[in-house]
Amino acid sequence: MQDINTKQIKRALLSVYYKDNLDLIINHLAALNVELYSTGGTLDFIEKLGVKAHSVESLTGYPSILGGRVKTLHPKVFGGILARRNHSDDKKQLGEYDIPPFDLVIVDLYPFEETVAAKLSEQEIVEKIDIGGISLIRAAAKNHEDVLIVSSRRQYGELLALLDTKKGETSLADRRRFAAMAFETSSHYDTAIFNYFNAAEDIPAFKQSVQEHIPLRYGENPHQQAKFYGKFADIFDQIHGKEISYNNLLDIDAAVNLINEFDDTTVAVLKHNNACGIASRTTVKEAWDAALAGDPQSAFGGIIIANRKLDAAAAEAINAIFFEVVIAPAYDDEALAILKQKKNRIILVRKDNAYGGSAQFRSLLNGVLVQDKDTKKEDAAGLVPVTTKHPTTQETEDLLFANKIVKHTKSNAIVLAKNQQLCASGMGQTSRIDALNQAVEKAARFGFDLHGAVMASDAFFPFPDCVEIAGNAGITAVIHPGGSINDKLSADYCNQHNMAMVTTGIRHFKH
């Protein structure tokens, strides 16, 4: 005895923009003797396959009008989709108005996001807002007790498997699953349209929809499940190594944001989202050597990123330590051969296209925080000397170098640098003094002479204690945002001890 929730597909409506693999679907339906109705280009496509189909115009008695804006918006179409088959009044009206019921609807949507991405005119973008398609999707999904809705070419494989194994029958569970996917399709589409219009309106609503995803082995810890939602392949080509992990992605994000600050040949090593070594030099090999010297212990198992092509000399040096990920815009053949010696090592080629959007958001409590990305970049012209002694040219270069690093270091943060090289940093401390002491101790442990080095702080100094500690360690120049009512105390100390200090007016907290 057949389950009352099992339905046989007898009649289908097809109206799609993309025709990829549609022939496989049509041939399956034809083999099952399914009666087909279609519109415009889809109808032409079906008929060229030698399969019989009815035009929607023959059903409605109306042609496609308004330049194709109205094709399927008619009671004879939507009545056939929305009619409840177990509802006597609905069945009566189907007969009264000669409306054929549809068991399957296959429809997709105009390429709105692709049109926006192509930077076409607003008129062209608006014309790609689908009306009939989105209405058909919602109608068929709503009536999933009787109708199977296929709302995207991404679902063709699942539909083909269903047609093949069940010979045109569908269960309520099948139809409900496809309905859920249909509402995801319509929700994503409407979100894209809203965000396009809201870019100019700033209506206070948080709406994001990302369909592309990568299942991850686990989250931050093995007992946590995780996925990455986003178009990773738009930014990177992974040419070697194991699957990327949740923690790898966090470090990769931090690495790219940091290296974006630098125009000179630069290499950085990151661990737990913070730089443990970074340097700018004439060659990549020299930059790597200087970056590694910053903290050769923490570099073990870290993320390495360069903003220049990796050559064999750099690769040979990098290959001497264990690390999980290396990122560069390109690699020469010999460098790749060296780096691929470890089968699990993740090798990424960073593409030229833009990275990310203009906003950041994170979930917390029962909501979401949204803010603009911190894209402020300081330069020499924007530095305000607040001491009698001004920094030398070399000190100014080092101050700007250190300030770029402290911007991407977890607060409270202090960075010590010299000759375009990170000597040490203190990060994530509840006290700025603790962050500074951590940095001074670490620099000494790895053999750095801090005489003539500079210090960067991510926030102002409320008291002169930090500049006193820095001065005693050999620091000769300081950069910080300023803004404390006690700024003068720190500047006075610097004046008394022949130190230079500049302020930027821009705070770079990172929590």
Coordinates of C-alpha atoms in Angstrom, one line a residue, residues 88-475:
S88 CA -12.0 19.5 -1.6
D89 CA -12.7 23.2 -2.3
D90 CA -9.2 23.6 -3.9
K91 CA -9.7 20.5 -6.1
K92 CA -13.2 21.8 -7.1
Q93 CA -11.7 25.2 -8.2
L94 CA -9.0 23.5 -10.2
G95 CA -11.6 21.8 -12.2
E96 CA -13.8 24.9 -12.4
Y97 CA -11.1 27.1 -13.8
D98 CA -9.3 24.3 -15.8
I99 CA -6.1 24.6 -13.9
P100 CA -3.6 21.7 -14.1
P101 CA -1.9 20.9 -10.8
F102 CA 2.0 20.9 -10.8
D103 CA 3.9 18.3 -8.9
L104 CA 7.4 19.6 -9.6
V105 CA 8.7 23.2 -10.1
I106 CA 12.2 23.8 -11.4
V107 CA 13.2 27.4 -11.4
D108 CA 16.2 29.5 -10.6
L109 CA 16.8 33.3 -10.3
Y110 CA 18.4 36.0 -12.4
P111 CA 22.1 36.5 -11.5
F112 CA 21.7 39.6 -9.3
E113 CA 24.9 39.2 -7.3
E114 CA 26.9 38.5 -10.4
T115 CA 25.5 41.7 -12.0
V116 CA 26.4 43.8 -8.9
A117 CA 30.0 42.2 -8.9
A118 CA 30.3 43.2 -12.6
K119 CA 29.8 46.8 -11.6
L120 CA 27.1 47.4 -14.2
S121 CA 24.7 50.3 -14.1
E122 CA 21.9 50.5 -11.5
Q123 CA 19.3 50.1 -14.2
E124 CA 21.0 46.8 -15.3
I125 CA 21.3 45.7 -11.7
V126 CA 17.6 46.4 -10.9
E127 CA 16.5 44.5 -14.0
K128 CA 18.2 41.4 -12.6
I129 CA 15.9 41.5 -9.5
D130 CA 13.8 38.4 -10.2
I131 CA 10.1 38.6 -9.5
G132 CA 8.4 35.6 -11.1
G133 CA 11.1 33.2 -10.1
I134 CA 11.2 34.2 -6.5
S135 CA 7.4 34.0 -6.4
L136 CA 7.4 30.5 -7.9
I137 CA 10.0 29.3 -5.4
R138 CA 8.1 30.6 -2.4
A139 CA 4.7 29.2 -3.7
A140 CA 6.1 25.7 -4.4
A141 CA 8.0 25.6 -1.1
K142 CA 5.0 26.7 0.9
N143 CA 2.9 23.9 -0.7
H144 CA 5.7 21.3 -0.2
E145 CA 3.1 18.8 1.1
D146 CA 2.2 18.3 -2.6
V147 CA 4.9 20.0 -4.7
L148 CA 8.7 19.4 -5.1
I149 CA 10.6 22.6 -5.6
V150 CA 14.1 22.7 -7.1
S151 CA 15.4 26.3 -6.7
S152 CA 19.0 26.1 -7.9
R153 CA 21.2 24.2 -10.4
R154 CA 23.2 23.2 -7.3
Q155 CA 20.3 20.9 -6.5
Y156 CA 20.2 19.1 -9.8
G157 CA 22.4 16.3 -8.6
E158 CA 20.1 15.5 -5.7
L159 CA 17.1 15.7 -8.0
L160 CA 18.6 13.3 -10.5
A161 CA 19.4 10.8 -7.8
L162 CA 15.8 11.1 -6.5
L163 CA 14.3 10.6 -10.0
D164 CA 16.7 7.7 -10.7
T165 CA 16.1 5.8 -7.4
K166 CA 12.4 6.5 -6.8
K167 CA 11.2 6.7 -10.5
G168 CA 9.4 10.0 -10.1
E169 CA 8.0 9.4 -6.6
T170 CA 8.7 11.8 -3.7
S171 CA 8.2 11.5 0.0
L172 CA 7.1 14.3 2.3
A173 CA 10.6 14.2 3.7
D174 CA 12.1 14.7 0.2
R175 CA 9.7 17.6 -0.5
R176 CA 10.4 19.3 2.9
R177 CA 14.1 19.1 2.4
F178 CA 13.9 20.8 -1.0
A179 CA 11.5 23.3 0.5
A180 CA 14.1 24.2 3.1
M181 CA 16.7 24.6 0.4
A182 CA 14.3 26.8 -1.5
F183 CA 13.7 29.1 1.4
E184 CA 17.5 29.3 1.8
T185 CA 17.8 30.3 -1.9
S186 CA 15.1 33.0 -1.6
S187 CA 16.5 34.3 1.7
H188 CA 20.0 34.6 0.3
Y189 CA 18.7 36.4 -2.8
D190 CA 16.7 38.9 -0.8
T191 CA 19.6 39.5 1.5
A192 CA 21.9 40.3 -1.4
I193 CA 19.3 42.8 -2.8
F194 CA 18.8 44.4 0.6
N195 CA 22.5 44.8 1.2
Y196 CA 23.0 46.4 -2.3
F197 CA 20.3 49.0 -1.6
N198 CA 21.3 49.5 2.0
A199 CA 24.9 50.4 1.1
A200 CA 23.5 53.9 0.3
E201 CA 20.7 54.0 3.0
D202 CA 22.3 52.6 6.2
I203 CA 19.1 51.1 7.5
P204 CA 19.9 49.5 10.9
A205 CA 19.6 45.8 10.1
F206 CA 22.2 43.1 10.3
K207 CA 21.8 40.8 7.3
Q208 CA 24.5 38.5 6.0
S209 CA 24.1 35.3 3.9
V210 CA 27.0 33.1 2.7
Q211 CA 26.3 29.9 0.9
E212 CA 29.8 28.7 0.1
H213 CA 31.3 26.8 3.0
I214 CA 34.2 24.5 3.9
P215 CA 33.6 21.8 6.6
L216 CA 36.5 21.9 9.1
R217 CA 37.9 18.9 11.0
Y218 CA 36.9 20.7 14.2
G219 CA 36.8 24.1 15.8
E220 CA 39.1 25.9 18.1
N221 CA 39.3 22.6 20.1
P222 CA 38.7 19.0 19.0
H223 CA 35.3 18.8 20.8
Q224 CA 33.9 21.8 18.9
Q225 CA 32.3 21.4 15.5
A226 CA 33.0 24.1 12.9
K227 CA 32.6 25.3 9.3
F228 CA 34.1 28.2 7.4
Y229 CA 31.5 30.2 5.4
G230 CA 33.1 32.2 2.6
K231 CA 34.8 32.1 -0.8
F232 CA 38.3 31.1 0.4
A233 CA 39.3 30.2 -3.2
D234 CA 38.7 33.8 -4.2
I235 CA 41.6 34.9 -2.1
F236 CA 43.9 31.9 -2.1
D237 CA 45.0 28.9 -4.2
Q238 CA 46.0 26.0 -1.9
I239 CA 48.7 24.1 -3.9
H240 CA 49.9 21.7 -1.2
G241 CA 49.2 20.3 2.2
K242 CA 46.5 19.0 4.5
E243 CA 43.0 20.5 5.1
I244 CA 43.1 24.0 6.6
S245 CA 41.9 24.1 10.2
Y246 CA 39.8 26.6 12.2
N247 CA 42.9 27.9 14.0
N248 CA 44.8 28.0 10.7
L249 CA 42.1 30.3 9.3
L250 CA 42.3 32.7 12.3
D251 CA 46.1 32.9 11.9
I252 CA 45.8 33.3 8.1
D253 CA 43.4 36.2 8.5
A254 CA 45.7 37.9 11.0
A255 CA 48.7 37.3 8.8
V256 CA 47.1 38.9 5.7
N257 CA 45.8 41.9 7.7
L258 CA 49.3 42.5 9.0
I259 CA 51.2 42.1 5.8
N260 CA 48.8 44.4 4.0
E261 CA 50.4 47.3 6.0
F262 CA 53.8 46.9 4.3
D263 CA 55.0 48.0 0.9
D264 CA 58.7 47.1 1.3
T265 CA 59.8 43.4 1.0
T266 CA 58.5 42.0 4.3
V267 CA 58.2 38.6 5.9
A268 CA 56.2 37.9 9.1
V269 CA 55.8 34.9 11.4
L270 CA 52.6 34.7 13.4
K271 CA 51.5 32.5 16.3
H272 CA 48.0 32.7 17.9
N273 CA 47.1 35.7 15.7
N274 CA 50.1 37.9 16.8
A275 CA 53.4 38.5 15.1
C276 CA 56.3 36.8 16.9
G277 CA 58.7 38.0 14.1
I278 CA 58.6 40.5 11.3
A279 CA 61.1 42.4 9.3
S280 CA 61.5 44.4 6.1
R281 CA 64.7 44.0 4.1
T282 CA 66.1 44.1 0.5
T283 CA 65.5 40.4 -0.2
V284 CA 63.0 37.9 1.0
K285 CA 65.8 35.7 2.5
E286 CA 67.1 38.6 4.5
A287 CA 63.6 39.5 5.7
W288 CA 63.1 35.9 6.7
D289 CA 66.3 35.7 8.7
A290 CA 65.5 39.0 10.5
A291 CA 61.9 38.0 11.2
L292 CA 62.9 34.6 12.6
A293 CA 65.5 36.2 14.9
G294 CA 62.6 38.1 16.6
D295 CA 61.5 34.9 18.3
P296 CA 62.9 31.6 16.9
Q297 CA 61.1 29.6 19.7
S298 CA 57.6 30.9 19.0
A299 CA 58.1 30.5 15.2
F300 CA 57.9 26.7 15.6
G301 CA 54.5 25.6 14.2
G302 CA 53.6 29.1 13.1
I303 CA 52.3 30.9 10.0
I304 CA 54.7 32.5 7.6
I305 CA 53.7 35.2 5.2
A306 CA 55.6 37.2 2.6
N307 CA 54.6 40.0 0.3
R308 CA 57.0 39.0 -2.4
K309 CA 57.7 35.9 -4.5
L310 CA 59.5 33.2 -2.5
D311 CA 62.8 32.1 -4.2
A312 CA 64.9 29.0 -3.5
A313 CA 67.2 30.8 -1.0
A314 CA 64.3 31.9 1.2
A315 CA 62.6 28.5 0.9
E316 CA 65.7 26.7 1.9
A317 CA 66.0 28.8 5.0
I318 CA 62.3 28.6 5.9
N319 CA 62.3 24.8 5.4
A320 CA 64.8 24.4 8.3
I321 CA 62.0 24.9 10.8
F322 CA 58.6 23.3 11.3
F323 CA 55.7 25.5 10.4
E324 CA 52.1 24.8 9.4
V325 CA 51.3 27.4 6.7
V326 CA 53.3 29.5 4.2
I327 CA 51.6 32.3 2.2
A328 CA 53.1 34.3 -0.7
P329 CA 52.0 35.9 -3.9
A330 CA 54.1 33.4 -5.9
Y331 CA 56.9 30.8 -5.6
D332 CA 59.6 29.8 -8.1
D333 CA 59.8 26.1 -9.1
E334 CA 62.8 25.3 -6.9
A335 CA 61.2 27.0 -3.9
L336 CA 58.1 24.9 -4.3
A337 CA 60.1 21.7 -4.6
I338 CA 61.8 22.5 -1.3
L339 CA 58.6 23.5 0.5
K340 CA 56.7 20.5 -0.7
Q341 CA 59.1 18.1 1.1
K342 CA 56.6 18.1 4.0
K343 CA 53.4 16.5 2.8
N344 CA 51.1 18.2 5.3
R345 CA 52.6 21.7 5.0
I346 CA 49.9 24.1 3.7
I347 CA 51.2 26.2 0.8
L348 CA 49.0 29.1 -0.2
V349 CA 49.2 31.4 -3.2
R350 CA 47.6 34.7 -2.4
K351 CA 45.7 36.2 -5.3
D352 CA 45.7 39.9 -6.3
N353 CA 42.0 40.6 -5.7
A354 CA 40.7 42.6 -2.8
Y355 CA 40.6 40.9 0.6
G356 CA 37.3 41.1 2.6
G357 CA 34.8 43.9 2.9
S358 CA 34.8 47.1 4.8
A359 CA 33.1 45.8 8.0
Q360 CA 33.9 43.4 10.8
F361 CA 31.4 41.5 12.9
R362 CA 31.5 39.0 15.7
S363 CA 28.8 37.2 17.6
L364 CA 28.5 37.7 21.4
L365 CA 25.9 37.5 24.1
N366 CA 22.6 37.2 22.2
G367 CA 23.6 39.4 19.3
V368 CA 26.3 40.6 16.9
L369 CA 28.8 43.5 17.0
V370 CA 29.5 45.3 13.8
Q371 CA 32.2 47.9 13.1
D372 CA 34.2 49.4 10.3
K373 CA 37.5 47.7 9.7
D374 CA 40.5 49.6 11.1
T375 CA 42.0 50.9 7.9
K376 CA 43.7 54.0 9.2
K377 CA 47.4 54.2 8.2
E378 CA 49.8 56.7 9.7
D379 CA 52.6 58.3 7.8
A380 CA 55.4 60.6 8.6
A381 CA 53.4 63.7 7.7
G382 CA 50.8 62.9 10.2
L383 CA 53.1 62.4 13.2
V384 CA 53.0 65.2 15.8
P385 CA 56.2 65.7 17.7
V386 CA 55.5 66.5 21.4
T387 CA 59.1 66.7 22.6
T388 CA 62.0 69.1 22.1
K389 CA 64.0 66.3 20.4
H390 CA 62.5 65.1 17.1
P391 CA 63.0 61.6 15.9
T392 CA 65.8 61.1 13.3
T393 CA 64.9 59.8 9.8
Q394 CA 65.8 56.2 10.9
E395 CA 63.8 56.5 14.1
T396 CA 60.8 57.8 12.1
E397 CA 60.9 54.9 9.8
D398 CA 61.2 52.5 12.7
L399 CA 58.3 54.3 14.6
L400 CA 56.0 53.8 11.6
F401 CA 57.2 50.2 11.3
A402 CA 56.4 49.5 14.9
N403 CA 53.1 51.3 14.8
K404 CA 51.9 49.0 12.0
I405 CA 52.7 46.0 14.1
V406 CA 51.1 47.2 17.3
K407 CA 47.9 47.9 15.4
H408 CA 47.6 44.2 14.8
T409 CA 48.7 43.0 18.2
K410 CA 46.3 42.1 21.0
S411 CA 45.8 44.8 23.5
N412 CA 47.3 45.9 25.8
A413 CA 50.2 46.0 23.4
I414 CA 53.7 47.3 23.2
V415 CA 56.1 46.8 20.3
L416 CA 59.9 47.4 20.3
A417 CA 61.6 47.7 16.9
K418 CA 64.9 48.7 15.4
N419 CA 66.1 48.9 11.9
Q420 CA 62.8 47.7 10.4
Q421 CA 62.8 44.6 12.6
L422 CA 60.6 43.5 15.4
C423 CA 62.8 43.1 18.5
A424 CA 60.0 42.0 20.8
S425 CA 56.4 42.7 21.8
G426 CA 54.2 42.5 24.8
M427 CA 50.6 41.6 24.1
G428 CA 47.3 40.8 25.7
Q429 CA 48.2 42.1 29.1
T430 CA 45.8 43.7 31.5
S431 CA 48.5 46.3 32.3
R432 CA 50.5 48.3 29.8
I433 CA 53.5 48.2 32.2
D434 CA 53.3 44.4 32.1
A435 CA 53.2 44.4 28.3
L436 CA 56.3 46.6 28.2
N437 CA 58.2 44.5 30.8
Q438 CA 57.3 41.4 28.8
A439 CA 58.7 43.0 25.7
V440 CA 61.9 44.3 27.3
E441 CA 62.6 40.9 28.9
K442 CA 61.9 39.0 25.7
A443 CA 64.2 41.3 23.7
A444 CA 67.0 40.7 26.1
R445 CA 66.4 36.9 26.1
F446 CA 66.9 36.8 22.3
G447 CA 70.0 39.0 22.3
F448 CA 68.6 42.4 21.1
D449 CA 70.4 45.6 22.0
L450 CA 67.6 48.1 22.6
H451 CA 69.8 51.1 22.5
G452 CA 68.5 53.2 19.7
A453 CA 65.4 51.1 19.4
V454 CA 61.8 52.6 19.3
M455 CA 58.6 51.8 21.2
A456 CA 55.0 51.8 19.9
S457 CA 51.9 51.6 22.1
D458 CA 48.4 50.9 20.9
A459 CA 47.0 53.4 23.4
F460 CA 48.2 56.5 25.4
F461 CA 50.3 56.5 28.5
P462 CA 48.3 57.8 31.5
F463 CA 51.5 58.0 33.5
P464 CA 55.3 58.4 32.7
D465 CA 56.2 55.0 34.1
C466 CA 56.2 53.2 30.7
V467 CA 58.5 55.8 29.1
E468 CA 60.8 55.6 32.1
I469 CA 61.1 51.8 31.8
A470 CA 61.6 52.1 28.0
G471 CA 64.3 54.8 28.5
N472 CA 66.2 52.7 31.0
A473 CA 66.1 49.9 28.5
G474 CA 67.7 52.1 25.8
I475 CA 64.6 53.2 23.8

